[in-house]
Amino acid sequence: MQQPFTPPTFRSTAFHCPHCNAYANQLWFEAYISHGGWKGVENTSFCRCAHCNEYSVWISGGMIYPGSSSAPLPNPDLPEEIKTDYEEARAIISRSPRGACALLRLCVQKLCGFLGESGKDVNADIAALVKKGLNPKIQKSLDIVRVIGNEAVHPGQIDLRDQPTTATQLCSLLNVIADAMITQPKVIESLYAGLPETKLQQIEKRDKPKGT
């Protein structure tokens, strides 16, 4: 089972490395300067990944190097246009959580279009997917991204100005949706198509309505 994405967090002993993207132990060090003796540098720390041995630099609890996002990479099966929007959201999470949430809502809108709906009215598209038997967990995931994304554009009850964690969680949710709606069906269809032709014919005969 794949390790759920764990974003880099100050003083955490394990998370997904911003360099190699592996989930690994992280070793923390304080910064010192030599000036007539060793003196600690206030609010500055270094973190070394046990997997790739690369360092990240942290000041006042925030990672300043590398400049990569703390959000997971997009599901590789997402359509390229949606991947582009996702990557843009991922790149601005720390600077503009609201902007990232709005872009992720756009990703959901385009994903609904990819799944055969209008791609114009997200709420109506989700309702249509529910009527077609959409898994309730995926419905909830879609609505979470939709509602929070709407709040980013039209501020209401949810304040997203300083909440990069919320945007990061939406990235993870979008990948959950893509896995359920695109990746898993793709894998199942590929495996099913690889069954012997005689077995496929037997299955078709078994499931054929009687009298036809």
GROMACS .gro file of C-alpha atoms in nm:
model
  212
    1MET     CA    1   0.000   0.000   0.000
    2GLN     CA    2   0.135   0.339  -0.098
    3GLN     CA    3   0.232   0.571   0.187
    4PRO     CA    4  -0.014   0.864   0.201
    5PHE     CA    5   0.155   1.192   0.114
    6THR     CA    6   0.303   1.364   0.419
    7PRO     CA    7   0.414   1.723   0.349
    8PRO     CA    8   0.739   1.861   0.493
    9THR     CA    9   0.664   1.994   0.840
   10PHE     CA   10   0.895   2.176   1.078
   11ARG     CA   11   1.057   1.941   1.330
   12SER     CA   12   0.874   1.637   1.194
   13THR     CA   13   1.092   1.323   1.202
   14ALA     CA   14   0.949   1.179   0.878
   15PHE     CA   15   0.778   1.320   0.569
   16HIS     CA   16   0.798   1.315   0.190
   17CYS     CA   17   1.131   1.468   0.096
   18PRO     CA   18   1.107   1.786  -0.118
   19HIS     CA   19   1.415   1.667  -0.311
   20CYS     CA   20   1.359   1.296  -0.385
   21ASN     CA   21   0.985   1.278  -0.299
   22ALA     CA   22   1.045   0.961  -0.094
   23TYR     CA   23   0.880   0.917   0.243
   24ALA     CA   24   1.184   0.904   0.472
   25ASN     CA   25   1.323   0.983   0.813
   26GLN     CA   26   1.445   1.340   0.854
   27LEU     CA   27   1.738   1.447   1.073
   28TRP     CA   28   1.734   1.798   1.217
   29PHE     CA   29   2.031   2.024   1.292
   30GLU     CA   30   2.066   2.372   1.435
   31ALA     CA   31   2.261   2.637   1.245
   32TYR     CA   32   2.580   2.779   1.399
   33ILE     CA   33   2.839   3.035   1.290
   34SER     CA   34   3.203   3.055   1.392
   35HIS     CA   35   3.285   3.402   1.517
   36GLY     CA   36   3.533   3.390   1.801
   37GLY     CA   37   3.363   3.068   1.901
   38TRP     CA   38   3.047   2.890   1.794
   39LYS     CA   39   2.722   3.081   1.812
   40GLY     CA   40   2.376   2.959   1.724
   41VAL     CA   41   2.185   3.126   1.442
   42GLU     CA   42   1.844   3.224   1.571
   43ASN     CA   43   1.538   3.057   1.414
   44THR     CA   44   1.746   2.874   1.151
   45SER     CA   45   1.756   2.495   1.110
   46PHE     CA   46   1.869   2.235   0.859
   47CYS     CA   47   1.701   1.905   0.783
   48ARG     CA   48   1.869   1.609   0.608
   49CYS     CA   49   1.675   1.338   0.428
   50ALA     CA   50   1.787   0.988   0.530
   51HIS     CA   51   1.702   0.859   0.181
   52CYS     CA   52   1.886   1.102  -0.049
   53ASN     CA   53   2.103   1.290   0.206
   54GLU     CA   54   1.993   1.625   0.061
   55TYR     CA   55   1.929   1.918   0.295
   56SER     CA   56   1.634   2.152   0.334
   57VAL     CA   57   1.672   2.491   0.503
   58TRP     CA   58   1.416   2.625   0.748
   59ILE     CA   59   1.375   2.973   0.895
   60SER     CA   60   1.119   3.053   1.165
   61GLY     CA   61   0.948   2.721   1.107
   62GLY     CA   62   0.909   2.761   0.730
   63MET     CA   63   1.103   2.581   0.457
   64ILE     CA   64   1.290   2.828   0.235
   65TYR     CA   65   1.500   2.573   0.042
   66PRO     CA   66   1.429   2.396  -0.180
   67GLY     CA   67   1.152   2.608  -0.325
   68SER     CA   68   0.950   2.305  -0.428
   69SER     CA   69   0.592   2.260  -0.314
   70SER     CA   70   0.487   2.065  -0.008
   71ALA     CA   71   0.193   1.919  -0.203
   72PRO     CA   72   0.194   1.576  -0.372
   73LEU     CA   73   0.267   1.540  -0.743
   74PRO     CA   74  -0.038   1.501  -0.968
   75ASN     CA   75  -0.178   1.160  -1.053
   76PRO     CA   76  -0.001   1.069  -1.381
   77ASP     CA   77  -0.332   0.959  -1.534
   78LEU     CA   78  -0.486   1.306  -1.511
   79PRO     CA   79  -0.540   1.470  -1.853
   80GLU     CA   80  -0.254   1.703  -1.943
   81GLU     CA   81  -0.467   2.019  -1.925
   82ILE     CA   82  -0.573   1.933  -1.571
   83LYS     CA   83  -0.216   1.843  -1.475
   84THR     CA   84  -0.104   2.189  -1.587
   85ASP     CA   85  -0.358   2.360  -1.361
   86TYR     CA   86  -0.271   2.124  -1.077
   87GLU     CA   87   0.101   2.198  -1.108
   88GLU     CA   88   0.029   2.571  -1.106
   89ALA     CA   89  -0.177   2.531  -0.789
   90ARG     CA   90   0.095   2.318  -0.634
   91ALA     CA   91   0.359   2.581  -0.713
   92ILE     CA   92   0.176   2.869  -0.543
   93ILE     CA   93   0.039   2.695  -0.233
   94SER     CA   94   0.281   2.856   0.013
   95ARG     CA   95   0.245   3.204  -0.141
   96SER     CA   96  -0.127   3.201  -0.222
   97PRO     CA   97  -0.336   2.925  -0.065
   98ARG     CA   98  -0.654   3.093  -0.191
   99GLY     CA   99  -0.524   3.100  -0.547
  100ALA     CA  100  -0.424   2.734  -0.522
  101CYS     CA  101  -0.769   2.632  -0.393
  102ALA     CA  102  -0.938   2.822  -0.676
  103LEU     CA  103  -0.720   2.644  -0.933
  104LEU     CA  104  -0.796   2.305  -0.778
  105ARG     CA  105  -1.168   2.380  -0.805
  106LEU     CA  106  -1.106   2.449  -1.175
  107CYS     CA  107  -0.935   2.109  -1.195
  108VAL     CA  108  -1.249   1.944  -1.057
  109GLN     CA  109  -1.463   2.133  -1.310
  110LYS     CA  110  -1.246   2.010  -1.598
  111LEU     CA  111  -1.235   1.660  -1.452
  112CYS     CA  112  -1.615   1.647  -1.451
  113GLY     CA  113  -1.605   1.737  -1.819
  114PHE     CA  114  -1.350   1.461  -1.882
  115LEU     CA  115  -1.584   1.215  -1.708
  116GLY     CA  116  -1.863   1.295  -1.953
  117GLU     CA  117  -2.047   1.581  -1.784
  118SER     CA  118  -2.084   1.941  -1.903
  119GLY     CA  119  -1.768   2.073  -1.737
  120LYS     CA  120  -1.948   2.405  -1.681
  121ASP     CA  121  -2.157   2.374  -1.364
  122VAL     CA  122  -1.959   2.172  -1.109
  123ASN     CA  123  -2.250   2.132  -0.869
  124ALA     CA  124  -2.481   2.003  -1.142
  125ASP     CA  125  -2.208   1.777  -1.278
  126ILE     CA  126  -2.150   1.618  -0.938
  127ALA     CA  127  -2.527   1.565  -0.901
  128ALA     CA  128  -2.532   1.393  -1.242
  129LEU     CA  129  -2.244   1.166  -1.142
  130VAL     CA  130  -2.424   1.077  -0.818
  131LYS     CA  131  -2.730   0.969  -1.021
  132LYS     CA  132  -2.499   0.742  -1.220
  133GLY     CA  133  -2.386   0.568  -0.902
  134LEU     CA  134  -2.087   0.774  -0.793
  135ASN     CA  135  -1.917   0.639  -0.481
  136PRO     CA  136  -2.029   0.856  -0.185
  137LYS     CA  137  -1.668   0.902  -0.072
  138ILE     CA  138  -1.575   1.041  -0.414
  139GLN     CA  139  -1.885   1.264  -0.409
  140LYS     CA  140  -1.775   1.405  -0.074
  141SER     CA  141  -1.421   1.457  -0.205
  142LEU     CA  142  -1.551   1.643  -0.511
  143ASP     CA  143  -1.777   1.862  -0.298
  144ILE     CA  144  -1.496   1.942  -0.055
  145VAL     CA  145  -1.279   2.076  -0.337
  146ARG     CA  146  -1.579   2.251  -0.497
  147VAL     CA  147  -1.695   2.428  -0.180
  148ILE     CA  148  -1.351   2.530  -0.056
  149GLY     CA  149  -1.252   2.640  -0.405
  150ASN     CA  150  -1.566   2.854  -0.427
  151GLU     CA  151  -1.483   3.011  -0.090
  152ALA     CA  152  -1.140   3.103  -0.228
  153VAL     CA  153  -1.302   3.301  -0.510
  154HIS     CA  154  -1.600   3.434  -0.313
  155PRO     CA  155  -1.486   3.457   0.053
  156GLY     CA  156  -1.751   3.347   0.299
  157GLN     CA  157  -1.731   3.120   0.601
  158ILE     CA  158  -1.389   2.967   0.534
  159ASP     CA  159  -1.078   3.186   0.569
  160LEU     CA  160  -0.804   3.051   0.342
  161ARG     CA  161  -0.560   3.341   0.348
  162ASP     CA  162  -0.301   3.168   0.565
  163GLN     CA  163  -0.390   2.802   0.527
  164PRO     CA  164  -0.150   2.626   0.288
  165THR     CA  165  -0.229   2.301   0.470
  166THR     CA  166  -0.588   2.314   0.344
  167ALA     CA  167  -0.472   2.362  -0.016
  168THR     CA  168  -0.225   2.075   0.023
  169GLN     CA  169  -0.505   1.850   0.146
  170LEU     CA  170  -0.715   1.945  -0.157
  171CYS     CA  171  -0.427   1.835  -0.382
  172SER     CA  172  -0.430   1.498  -0.209
  173LEU     CA  173  -0.808   1.475  -0.249
  174LEU     CA  174  -0.787   1.550  -0.620
  175ASN     CA  175  -0.542   1.262  -0.656
  176VAL     CA  176  -0.780   1.035  -0.462
  177ILE     CA  177  -1.057   1.131  -0.705
  178ALA     CA  178  -0.835   1.072  -1.009
  179ASP     CA  179  -0.724   0.735  -0.875
  180ALA     CA  180  -1.083   0.619  -0.822
  181MET     CA  181  -1.230   0.760  -1.143
  182ILE     CA  182  -0.942   0.718  -1.389
  183THR     CA  183  -0.655   0.500  -1.266
  184GLN     CA  184  -0.847   0.212  -1.108
  185PRO     CA  185  -1.089   0.164  -1.403
  186LYS     CA  186  -0.790   0.182  -1.640
  187VAL     CA  187  -0.606  -0.093  -1.450
  188ILE     CA  188  -0.916  -0.312  -1.429
  189GLU     CA  189  -0.993  -0.275  -1.801
  190SER     CA  190  -0.634  -0.360  -1.890
  191LEU     CA  191  -0.633  -0.676  -1.677
  192TYR     CA  192  -0.978  -0.781  -1.799
  193ALA     CA  193  -0.880  -0.736  -2.164
  194GLY     CA  194  -0.582  -0.964  -2.099
  195LEU     CA  195  -0.801  -1.261  -2.005
  196PRO     CA  196  -0.814  -1.550  -2.258
  197GLU     CA  197  -1.066  -1.491  -2.536
  198THR     CA  198  -1.253  -1.812  -2.454
  199LYS     CA  199  -1.299  -1.696  -2.094
  200LEU     CA  200  -1.425  -1.356  -2.210
  201GLN     CA  201  -1.679  -1.530  -2.435
  202GLN     CA  202  -1.795  -1.748  -2.146
  203ILE     CA  203  -1.841  -1.441  -1.927
  204GLU     CA  204  -2.035  -1.263  -2.203
  205LYS     CA  205  -2.257  -1.568  -2.248
  206ARG     CA  206  -2.313  -1.595  -1.872
  207ASP     CA  207  -2.422  -1.233  -1.841
  208LYS     CA  208  -2.629  -1.219  -2.160
  209PRO     CA  209  -2.999  -1.158  -2.084
  210LYS     CA  210  -3.206  -1.472  -2.128
  211GLY     CA  211  -3.410  -1.490  -2.445
  212THR     CA  212  -3.169  -1.276  -2.653
   0.00000   0.00000   0.00000
